[in-house]
Short mmCIF file of C-alpha atoms in Angstrom, two decimals:
data_model
loop_
_atom_site.label_atom_id
_atom_site.label_comp_id
_atom_site.label_asym_id
_atom_site.label_seq_id
_atom_site.Cartn_x
_atom_site.Cartn_y
_atom_site.Cartn_z
CA MET A 62 -0.02 0.01 0.01
CA ASN A 63 1.47 3.21 -1.11
CA ARG A 64 1.16 6.13 1.15
CA SER A 65 1.22 9.52 -0.26
CA THR A 66 2.47 12.22 1.98
CA LYS A 67 1.68 15.81 1.66
CA SER A 68 4.17 18.37 2.93
CA LYS A 69 2.27 21.16 4.78
CA ALA A 70 3.88 24.48 4.69
CA ALA A 71 4.45 25.93 8.13
CA ALA A 72 1.81 28.51 9.06
CA GLY A 73 3.15 32.10 9.33
CA PHE A 74 2.90 35.70 8.16
CA THR A 75 4.35 36.97 4.94
CA LEU A 76 6.62 40.10 4.98
CA ILE A 77 3.92 42.15 3.58
CA GLU A 78 1.40 41.00 6.15
CA LEU A 79 3.89 41.90 8.92
CA LEU A 80 4.52 45.28 7.54
CA VAL A 81 0.75 45.86 7.33
CA VAL A 82 0.34 44.93 11.04
CA ILE A 83 3.24 47.21 12.02
CA ALA A 84 1.72 50.10 10.09
CA ILE A 85 -1.67 49.53 11.89
CA ILE A 86 0.05 49.51 15.30
CA ALA A 87 1.95 52.64 14.41
CA ILE A 88 -1.32 54.44 13.44
CA LEU A 89 -3.07 53.29 16.59
CA ALA A 90 -0.14 54.48 18.76
CA ALA A 91 -0.27 57.79 17.04
CA ILE A 92 -3.94 58.13 17.78
CA LEU A 93 -3.96 56.75 21.35
CA PHE A 94 -0.76 58.27 22.84
CA PRO A 95 -2.07 61.84 22.69
CA VAL A 96 -5.33 60.65 24.20
CA PHE A 97 -3.48 59.00 27.06
CA ALA A 98 -1.28 62.18 27.54
CA GLN A 99 -4.50 64.28 27.65
CA ALA A 100 -6.03 61.85 30.13
CA ARG A 101 -2.99 62.18 32.40
CA GLU A 102 -3.01 65.89 32.17
CA LYS A 103 -6.78 65.96 32.94
CA ALA A 104 -6.04 63.82 36.03
CA ARG A 105 -3.31 66.18 37.07
CA GLN A 106 -5.61 69.14 36.53
CA THR A 107 -8.25 67.60 38.70
CA SER A 108 -5.71 66.95 41.45
CA CYS A 109 -4.61 70.61 41.16
CA LEU A 110 -8.16 71.75 41.47
CA SER A 111 -8.54 69.57 44.58
CA ASN A 112 -5.36 71.08 46.00
CA MET A 113 -6.58 74.57 45.46
CA LYS A 114 -9.99 73.69 46.96
CA GLN A 115 -8.29 72.53 50.21
CA ILE A 116 -6.25 75.74 50.31
CA GLY A 117 -9.38 77.86 49.60
CA LEU A 118 -11.29 76.13 52.40
CA ALA A 119 -8.32 76.70 54.72
CA PHE A 120 -8.60 80.44 53.95
CA VAL A 121 -12.32 80.35 54.75
CA GLN A 122 -11.55 78.69 58.10
CA TYR A 123 -8.80 81.26 58.81
CA VAL A 124 -11.29 84.13 58.07
CA GLN A 125 -13.87 82.61 60.43
CA ASP A 126 -11.29 82.35 63.15
CA TYR A 127 -9.76 85.90 62.59
CA ASP A 128 -12.69 88.30 62.69
CA GLU A 129 -13.74 87.70 59.05
CA THR A 130 -10.32 88.89 57.84
CA TYR A 131 -8.01 87.37 55.25
CA THR A 132 -4.39 86.52 55.95
CA GLY A 133 -2.11 89.53 56.13
CA MET A 134 1.50 89.25 57.06
CA GLY A 135 2.73 87.48 60.13
CA SER A 136 5.92 88.15 62.08
CA LEU A 137 8.27 85.29 62.87
CA ALA A 138 11.92 84.74 63.70
CA ASP A 139 14.07 84.50 60.60
CA PRO A 140 15.94 81.26 60.73
CA VAL A 141 18.23 82.30 57.89
CA ASN A 142 19.28 85.87 58.61
CA GLY A 143 18.36 86.08 62.21
CA GLY A 144 16.09 88.65 63.81
CA THR A 145 12.34 88.91 62.91
CA THR A 146 10.69 88.99 59.63
CA ASN A 147 7.41 90.61 58.81
CA PHE A 148 6.99 88.62 55.60
CA VAL A 149 5.37 85.40 56.61
CA PRO A 150 3.48 84.18 53.51
CA TYR A 151 -0.02 82.81 53.43
CA ASP A 152 0.92 79.18 53.51
CA GLY A 153 2.53 79.53 56.82
CA LEU A 154 -0.61 81.11 58.26
CA VAL A 155 -3.20 78.62 56.80
CA MET A 156 -0.97 75.56 57.31
CA PRO A 157 -2.68 74.68 60.71
CA TYR A 158 -5.92 74.09 58.66
CA ILE A 159 -4.14 71.94 55.99
CA LYS A 160 -1.47 69.89 57.82
CA SER A 161 0.35 68.86 54.63
CA ASP A 162 2.65 70.93 52.51
CA LYS A 163 2.13 68.59 49.59
CA VAL A 164 -1.12 70.41 48.87
CA PHE A 165 0.81 73.39 47.70
CA GLN A 166 2.31 71.47 44.81
CA CYS A 167 0.45 71.32 41.41
CA PRO A 168 1.25 67.98 39.81
CA SER A 169 1.87 69.80 36.57
CA ASP A 170 4.35 72.26 38.04
CA ASP A 171 7.85 71.13 36.78
CA GLU A 172 9.63 74.04 38.76
CA TYR A 173 8.28 72.93 42.19
CA ASP A 174 10.94 73.33 44.94
CA ARG A 175 12.90 75.58 42.73
CA THR A 176 16.26 76.91 43.79
CA PRO A 177 16.17 80.43 45.23
CA ALA A 178 17.59 83.26 43.15
CA SER A 179 20.47 85.30 44.49
CA THR A 180 18.63 88.63 44.57
CA PHE A 181 14.97 87.68 44.50
CA GLY A 182 12.78 85.65 46.71
CA TYR A 183 11.28 82.41 45.65
CA GLN A 184 8.33 80.12 46.53
CA ASP A 185 8.48 76.35 46.51
CA GLY A 186 4.65 76.09 46.20
CA SER A 187 2.64 76.14 42.98
CA TYR A 188 -0.19 78.42 44.11
CA LYS A 189 0.39 82.04 44.55
CA ALA A 190 -1.98 83.69 46.84
CA LYS A 191 -2.66 87.39 46.87
CA GLY A 192 0.74 88.25 48.10
CA ALA A 193 2.09 84.77 49.01
CA LEU A 194 5.77 84.28 48.15
CA ARG A 195 7.51 81.80 50.47
CA SER A 196 10.45 84.15 50.92
CA TYR A 197 11.85 86.71 53.27
CA GLN A 198 12.63 88.98 50.29
CA TYR A 199 8.98 89.71 49.98
CA VAL A 200 7.85 92.00 47.10
CA GLY A 201 4.15 92.66 47.42
CA GLN A 202 1.03 91.83 49.23
CA LEU A 203 -1.94 91.47 47.00
CA ASN A 204 -4.77 91.16 49.42
CA THR A 205 -3.91 93.70 52.02
CA VAL A 206 -4.17 97.25 53.13
CA GLN A 207 -1.34 99.11 54.76
CA ALA A 208 -1.57 99.33 58.49
CA GLY A 209 -3.29 102.62 59.37
CA GLY A 210 -5.98 102.27 56.91
CA THR A 211 -4.43 103.37 53.66
CA ASP A 212 -5.81 101.32 50.84
CA THR A 213 -3.06 99.93 48.71
CA ASN A 214 -5.35 97.67 46.65
CA THR A 215 -5.90 99.86 43.63
CA GLY A 216 -5.69 96.73 41.42
CA ILE A 217 -4.91 93.44 42.99
CA GLY A 218 -1.87 94.52 44.97
CA GLY A 219 -0.16 96.37 47.70
CA ALA A 220 3.08 98.18 48.21
CA TYR A 221 6.48 97.37 49.86
CA THR A 222 5.43 99.21 53.01
CA VAL A 223 4.99 96.92 56.10
CA PRO A 224 3.28 95.82 58.15
CA PHE A 225 0.32 94.49 56.21
CA VAL A 226 -3.17 93.81 57.39
CA GLY A 227 -5.47 91.40 55.60
CA HIS A 228 -8.62 92.76 53.92
CA ALA A 229 -11.89 91.97 55.59
CA MET A 230 -14.26 89.70 53.68
CA ALA A 231 -16.74 92.54 53.83
CA ASP A 232 -14.34 94.56 51.66
CA VAL A 233 -14.89 92.16 48.72
CA ASP A 234 -17.88 92.90 46.47
CA ALA A 235 -18.31 89.37 45.16
CA THR A 236 -16.27 86.76 46.95
CA SER A 237 -17.23 84.07 44.40
CA GLU A 238 -15.88 86.12 41.60
CA THR A 239 -12.71 87.59 43.18
CA ILE A 240 -9.51 85.57 42.63
CA LEU A 241 -7.67 84.59 45.69
CA LEU A 242 -5.12 82.05 44.33
CA VAL A 243 -3.59 81.87 40.91
CA GLU A 244 -1.03 79.48 39.31
CA GLY A 245 2.34 80.76 38.19
CA TRP A 246 4.69 83.52 38.87
CA THR A 247 7.05 85.66 36.81
CA LYS A 248 10.44 87.11 37.52
CA TYR A 249 11.75 89.90 35.38
CA ALA A 250 15.44 90.36 34.69
CA ALA A 251 17.03 93.52 35.96
CA SER A 252 17.77 94.62 32.42
CA ALA A 253 14.16 93.83 31.21
CA SER A 254 11.74 96.54 30.52
CA TYR A 255 8.95 94.44 29.17
CA LEU A 256 6.48 92.08 30.76
CA SER A 257 6.02 88.53 29.70
CA SER A 258 3.10 88.17 27.24
CA LEU A 259 1.91 85.21 29.30
CA SER A 260 1.23 87.27 32.32
CA SER A 261 -2.34 88.38 32.95
CA SER A 262 -1.64 90.51 35.91
CA ALA A 263 1.81 91.15 37.36
CA PHE A 264 3.30 93.29 40.11
CA VAL A 265 6.03 95.39 38.47
CA GLY A 266 7.32 97.34 41.39
CA CYS A 267 6.82 101.00 42.39
CA ASP A 268 3.36 100.09 43.66
CA THR A 269 2.30 99.84 39.98
CA TRP A 270 0.17 97.17 38.45
CA LYS A 271 0.30 96.23 34.88
CA LEU A 272 -2.71 94.39 33.42
CA ALA A 273 -1.82 92.59 30.25
CA GLY A 274 -3.12 94.30 27.06
CA ARG A 275 -3.29 97.66 28.75
CA ARG A 276 -0.59 100.33 28.93
CA LEU A 277 0.94 101.13 32.30
CA LYS A 278 0.50 104.79 31.42
CA SER A 279 -0.48 106.83 28.45
CA THR A 280 3.11 107.64 27.48
CA ALA A 281 4.39 104.13 27.84
CA ALA A 282 4.58 101.55 25.02
CA GLU A 283 2.39 98.50 25.22
CA ASP A 284 3.58 96.04 27.85
CA GLN A 285 6.52 98.33 28.89
CA LEU A 286 7.53 98.82 32.49
CA PRO A 287 7.70 102.35 34.03
CA THR A 288 11.19 103.88 34.40
CA GLY A 289 12.91 102.44 37.43
CA CYS A 290 10.68 99.45 37.74
CA ALA A 291 12.65 96.88 35.76
CA GLY A 292 13.87 93.88 37.67
CA ALA A 293 10.77 93.45 39.63
CA LEU A 294 9.38 90.14 40.74
CA GLY A 295 5.78 89.69 39.71
CA LEU A 296 2.81 87.53 40.47
CA SER A 297 0.96 86.45 37.39
CA THR A 298 -1.63 84.02 36.30
CA THR A 299 -0.42 81.74 33.53
CA PRO A 300 -2.12 78.87 31.60
CA GLY A 301 -1.14 76.15 34.04
CA HIS A 302 -3.08 73.43 32.19
CA ALA A 303 -4.26 72.94 28.63
CA GLY A 304 -6.63 75.61 27.67
CA GLY A 305 -6.57 77.49 30.92
CA ALA A 306 -5.75 77.38 34.62
CA ASN A 307 -7.39 76.72 38.02
CA TYR A 308 -8.27 79.63 40.38
CA ALA A 309 -9.42 79.61 43.94
CA MET A 310 -11.88 82.41 44.78
CA ALA A 311 -12.30 84.52 47.84
CA ASP A 312 -15.25 82.36 49.09
CA GLY A 313 -13.16 79.18 49.01
CA SER A 314 -14.67 77.88 45.71
CA VAL A 315 -12.49 76.94 42.85
CA LYS A 316 -12.91 77.51 39.12
CA ARG A 317 -11.17 76.63 35.91
CA LEU A 318 -10.98 79.73 33.66
CA SER A 319 -9.66 80.00 30.14
CA TRP A 320 -6.88 82.36 29.35
CA GLY A 321 -9.21 84.53 27.19
CA THR A 322 -11.80 84.89 30.09
CA VAL A 323 -9.02 86.06 32.47
CA ARG A 324 -7.55 88.47 30.00
CA LYS A 325 -11.00 89.90 29.24
CA ASN A 326 -12.07 90.27 32.87
CA ASP A 327 -8.80 91.08 34.72
CA PHE A 328 -10.12 94.39 35.97
CA TYR A 329 -13.13 92.57 37.40
CA LEU A 330 -11.56 89.28 38.72
CA PHE A 331 -8.57 90.83 40.57
CA LYS A 332 -10.27 93.89 42.12
CA LEU A 333 -12.08 93.80 45.52
CA ARG A 334 -14.43 96.59 44.39
CA LYS A 335 -15.88 95.72 41.06
CA PRO A 336 -15.93 98.40 38.42
CA VAL A 337 -18.68 96.50 36.58
CA ASN A 338 -21.49 94.27 37.68
CA THR A 339 -20.86 91.00 35.91
CA LEU A 340 -18.16 89.08 34.08
CA ALA A 341 -17.83 89.67 30.38
CA PRO A 342 -18.73 86.62 28.26
#
């Protein structure tokens, strides 16, 4: 009996089939990787919003415990230079209500725990309160009036004069629409005379506030600092996340606002006394 044997070719992919599979995988990766990155950033944004909410609520508790008044400037011993400093930032004052300094770090902040500069102060937290710079070389107090009753809050800021006393909650026209905490800060080089285009509102020294898109004075060029104010350290609100940034308001609530909304409403959002009744759309 003759047996016929058939040789069976080993199963497998041809080169063309392998190339097609690789091409499909590459296309899927190109589509999905940005989606995964966006999902991670969305998670970081949510975590940041939660952090700011905790800090905002800490402010509310502080206000309730201190005669309906926001944090001003505390006086503590200076462990670096000796003596006493009048420049205790907001985080040191609200820390008893938070307990963890990790709350002050935005997950998207790559410069957290930055090295201090030689001539300017620095902050190792991601959220800049109205006047909060974690530094003894303090440059401005955004939510205060000068002791003695002189109002220094013509925009969102104060002056170099100390001591500072926090504003009362009653001083705020609309606590839910007045920004208390922002993301980001800006330092201007001593030789610089122009503000960063990313800054919405920045302290430029000389007790002068520049609101982006508006001239400092009628004789100054757009975004140019007044004479003698170069080299100032400024607070600003920058797009901390895709499409916008998180903000804590004076009532402890938190909001995500687009860059365009902040630019359009800077005079409204950053002022205690509102020049208009509502936010511009």
